[in-house]
Amino acid sequence: MKKVVLKVELHDDRVKQKAMTTASALSGVKSISVDLKDSQMILSGDTDPVSVVSKLRKCCHTEIVSVEPAKEEKETKKVEPAKLSLPLHQAYPLIYYVTSYKENPSDCVIC
């Protein structure tokens, strides 16, 4: 991933739209941002800066300001479910005993 900062001369909205359309059609471009105040276009992705400038020069005057590796975004931490770390007799306190019907008829669950 590269971050390419270009100086572009955007006179009006039509030229700006045409430059953004041309830049977005290039292969490897992940994101485009335009700063009209500083006359800069910032492209990020796996692109060749020379080919980007040659394509953009067809619609407006373009110069390379800087090419640097893009900062990778921090991955969000995944929340793992809480693990139960209790002894077995505390984790499962209900233990059922099986008794036969003949020993004590009142203990029969099915009847």
PDB file of C-alpha atoms in Angstrom:
ATOM      1  CA  MET A   1       0.000   0.000   0.000  1.00  0.00           C
ATOM      2  CA  LYS A   2       1.253   3.427  -0.993  1.00  0.00           C
ATOM      3  CA  LYS A   3       0.053   6.912  -0.236  1.00  0.00           C
ATOM      4  CA  VAL A   4       0.583   9.182  -3.244  1.00  0.00           C
ATOM      5  CA  VAL A   5       0.147  12.928  -2.790  1.00  0.00           C
ATOM      6  CA  LEU A   6      -0.328  14.842  -6.044  1.00  0.00           C
ATOM      7  CA  LYS A   7      -0.560  18.559  -6.744  1.00  0.00           C
ATOM      8  CA  VAL A   8      -3.375  19.107  -9.225  1.00  0.00           C
ATOM      9  CA  GLU A   9      -4.762  22.284 -10.753  1.00  0.00           C
ATOM     10  CA  LEU A  10      -8.526  21.965 -10.462  1.00  0.00           C
ATOM     11  CA  HIS A  11     -10.195  25.068 -11.869  1.00  0.00           C
ATOM     12  CA  ASP A  12     -13.818  24.099 -11.434  1.00  0.00           C
ATOM     13  CA  ASP A  13     -16.078  21.234 -10.381  1.00  0.00           C
ATOM     14  CA  ARG A  14     -16.175  19.740 -13.883  1.00  0.00           C
ATOM     15  CA  VAL A  15     -12.382  19.291 -13.951  1.00  0.00           C
ATOM     16  CA  LYS A  16     -12.435  17.975 -10.386  1.00  0.00           C
ATOM     17  CA  GLN A  17     -15.089  15.389 -11.295  1.00  0.00           C
ATOM     18  CA  LYS A  18     -13.178  14.337 -14.399  1.00  0.00           C
ATOM     19  CA  ALA A  19      -9.923  13.944 -12.418  1.00  0.00           C
ATOM     20  CA  MET A  20     -11.622  11.870  -9.722  1.00  0.00           C
ATOM     21  CA  THR A  21     -13.286   9.661 -12.354  1.00  0.00           C
ATOM     22  CA  THR A  22      -9.952   9.112 -14.093  1.00  0.00           C
ATOM     23  CA  ALA A  23      -8.169   8.301 -10.805  1.00  0.00           C
ATOM     24  CA  SER A  24     -10.885   5.919  -9.624  1.00  0.00           C
ATOM     25  CA  ALA A  25     -10.736   3.979 -12.905  1.00  0.00           C
ATOM     26  CA  LEU A  26      -7.064   3.102 -12.339  1.00  0.00           C
ATOM     27  CA  SER A  27      -6.331  -0.381 -11.055  1.00  0.00           C
ATOM     28  CA  GLY A  28      -5.149  -0.687  -7.464  1.00  0.00           C
ATOM     29  CA  VAL A  29      -6.648   2.576  -6.177  1.00  0.00           C
ATOM     30  CA  LYS A  30      -8.354   1.982  -2.819  1.00  0.00           C
ATOM     31  CA  SER A  31      -9.304   5.530  -1.808  1.00  0.00           C
ATOM     32  CA  ILE A  32      -9.226   9.060  -3.215  1.00  0.00           C
ATOM     33  CA  SER A  33      -9.419  12.338  -1.371  1.00  0.00           C
ATOM     34  CA  VAL A  34      -9.214  15.848  -2.794  1.00  0.00           C
ATOM     35  CA  ASP A  35      -8.204  18.961  -0.878  1.00  0.00           C
ATOM     36  CA  LEU A  36      -9.270  21.993  -2.915  1.00  0.00           C
ATOM     37  CA  LYS A  37      -7.722  24.442  -0.461  1.00  0.00           C
ATOM     38  CA  ASP A  38      -4.203  23.055  -0.976  1.00  0.00           C
ATOM     39  CA  SER A  39      -4.893  21.796  -4.541  1.00  0.00           C
ATOM     40  CA  GLN A  40      -3.896  18.259  -3.595  1.00  0.00           C
ATOM     41  CA  MET A  41      -5.232  14.821  -4.443  1.00  0.00           C
ATOM     42  CA  ILE A  42      -4.317  11.916  -2.168  1.00  0.00           C
ATOM     43  CA  LEU A  43      -4.496   8.374  -3.554  1.00  0.00           C
ATOM     44  CA  SER A  44      -3.931   5.237  -1.503  1.00  0.00           C
ATOM     45  CA  GLY A  45      -3.515   1.727  -2.819  1.00  0.00           C
ATOM     46  CA  ASP A  46      -1.148  -0.373  -4.883  1.00  0.00           C
ATOM     47  CA  THR A  47      -0.565   1.912  -7.860  1.00  0.00           C
ATOM     48  CA  ASP A  48       2.336   3.184  -9.922  1.00  0.00           C
ATOM     49  CA  PRO A  49       2.633   6.951  -9.272  1.00  0.00           C
ATOM     50  CA  VAL A  50       4.106   7.641 -12.726  1.00  0.00           C
ATOM     51  CA  SER A  51       1.186   5.989 -14.518  1.00  0.00           C
ATOM     52  CA  VAL A  52      -1.275   7.859 -12.293  1.00  0.00           C
ATOM     53  CA  VAL A  53       0.309  11.194 -13.206  1.00  0.00           C
ATOM     54  CA  SER A  54       0.397  10.367 -16.902  1.00  0.00           C
ATOM     55  CA  LYS A  55      -3.328   9.545 -16.889  1.00  0.00           C
ATOM     56  CA  LEU A  56      -4.280  12.638 -14.859  1.00  0.00           C
ATOM     57  CA  ARG A  57      -2.247  15.001 -17.043  1.00  0.00           C
ATOM     58  CA  LYS A  58      -4.753  14.410 -19.838  1.00  0.00           C
ATOM     59  CA  CYS A  59      -7.404  16.366 -17.887  1.00  0.00           C
ATOM     60  CA  CYS A  60      -5.363  18.751 -15.683  1.00  0.00           C
ATOM     61  CA  HIS A  61      -1.806  19.743 -14.796  1.00  0.00           C
ATOM     62  CA  THR A  62      -0.468  17.227 -12.247  1.00  0.00           C
ATOM     63  CA  GLU A  63       2.772  16.907 -10.248  1.00  0.00           C
ATOM     64  CA  ILE A  64       3.965  14.345  -7.701  1.00  0.00           C
ATOM     65  CA  VAL A  65       4.447  15.829  -4.238  1.00  0.00           C
ATOM     66  CA  SER A  66       5.311  12.691  -2.254  1.00  0.00           C
ATOM     67  CA  VAL A  67       5.099   8.915  -2.295  1.00  0.00           C
ATOM     68  CA  GLU A  68       5.214   7.093   1.021  1.00  0.00           C
ATOM     69  CA  PRO A  69       3.994   3.823   2.497  1.00  0.00           C
ATOM     70  CA  ALA A  70       0.447   4.057   3.795  1.00  0.00           C
ATOM     71  CA  LYS A  71      -0.135   3.753   7.500  1.00  0.00           C
ATOM     72  CA  GLU A  72      -1.960   0.551   8.256  1.00  0.00           C
ATOM     73  CA  GLU A  73      -5.065   0.954  10.311  1.00  0.00           C
ATOM     74  CA  LYS A  74      -5.074  -0.724  13.668  1.00  0.00           C
ATOM     75  CA  GLU A  75      -7.170  -3.825  13.772  1.00  0.00           C
ATOM     76  CA  THR A  76     -10.043  -3.725  16.177  1.00  0.00           C
ATOM     77  CA  LYS A  77      -9.693  -6.054  19.078  1.00  0.00           C
ATOM     78  CA  LYS A  78     -12.023  -8.973  18.959  1.00  0.00           C
ATOM     79  CA  VAL A  79     -13.907  -9.589  22.151  1.00  0.00           C
ATOM     80  CA  GLU A  80     -13.687 -13.188  23.234  1.00  0.00           C
ATOM     81  CA  PRO A  81     -16.464 -14.670  25.321  1.00  0.00           C
ATOM     82  CA  ALA A  82     -15.639 -15.057  28.988  1.00  0.00           C
ATOM     83  CA  LYS A  83     -14.381 -18.467  29.878  1.00  0.00           C
ATOM     84  CA  LEU A  84     -15.796 -20.157  32.930  1.00  0.00           C
ATOM     85  CA  SER A  85     -12.934 -21.113  35.219  1.00  0.00           C
ATOM     86  CA  LEU A  86     -14.832 -22.680  38.097  1.00  0.00           C
ATOM     87  CA  PRO A  87     -14.288 -26.187  39.420  1.00  0.00           C
ATOM     88  CA  LEU A  88     -16.648 -28.758  37.984  1.00  0.00           C
ATOM     89  CA  HIS A  89     -18.748 -29.117  41.144  1.00  0.00           C
ATOM     90  CA  GLN A  90     -19.338 -25.339  41.256  1.00  0.00           C
ATOM     91  CA  ALA A  91     -19.929 -24.921  37.537  1.00  0.00           C
ATOM     92  CA  TYR A  92     -22.604 -27.631  37.402  1.00  0.00           C
ATOM     93  CA  PRO A  93     -24.177 -27.835  40.886  1.00  0.00           C
ATOM     94  CA  LEU A  94     -27.220 -29.858  39.831  1.00  0.00           C
ATOM     95  CA  ILE A  95     -26.472 -33.557  39.731  1.00  0.00           C
ATOM     96  CA  TYR A  96     -29.299 -35.960  39.109  1.00  0.00           C
ATOM     97  CA  TYR A  97     -29.263 -39.424  40.650  1.00  0.00           C
ATOM     98  CA  VAL A  98     -31.011 -42.280  38.962  1.00  0.00           C
ATOM     99  CA  THR A  99     -33.070 -44.477  41.236  1.00  0.00           C
ATOM    100  CA  SER A 100     -35.109 -47.419  40.278  1.00  0.00           C
ATOM    101  CA  TYR A 101     -38.881 -47.416  40.544  1.00  0.00           C
ATOM    102  CA  LYS A 102     -38.887 -50.504  42.700  1.00  0.00           C
ATOM    103  CA  GLU A 103     -36.764 -48.995  45.488  1.00  0.00           C
ATOM    104  CA  ASN A 104     -38.969 -45.981  46.095  1.00  0.00           C
ATOM    105  CA  PRO A 105     -42.106 -45.544  43.950  1.00  0.00           C
ATOM    106  CA  SER A 106     -42.557 -41.898  44.936  1.00  0.00           C
ATOM    107  CA  ASP A 107     -39.217 -40.980  43.311  1.00  0.00           C
ATOM    108  CA  CYS A 108     -40.407 -41.978  39.839  1.00  0.00           C
ATOM    109  CA  VAL A 109     -40.333 -38.972  37.518  1.00  0.00           C
ATOM    110  CA  ILE A 110     -42.280 -40.523  34.667  1.00  0.00           C
ATOM    111  CA  CYS A 111     -45.372 -41.519  36.668  1.00  0.00           C
TER     112      CYS A 111
END
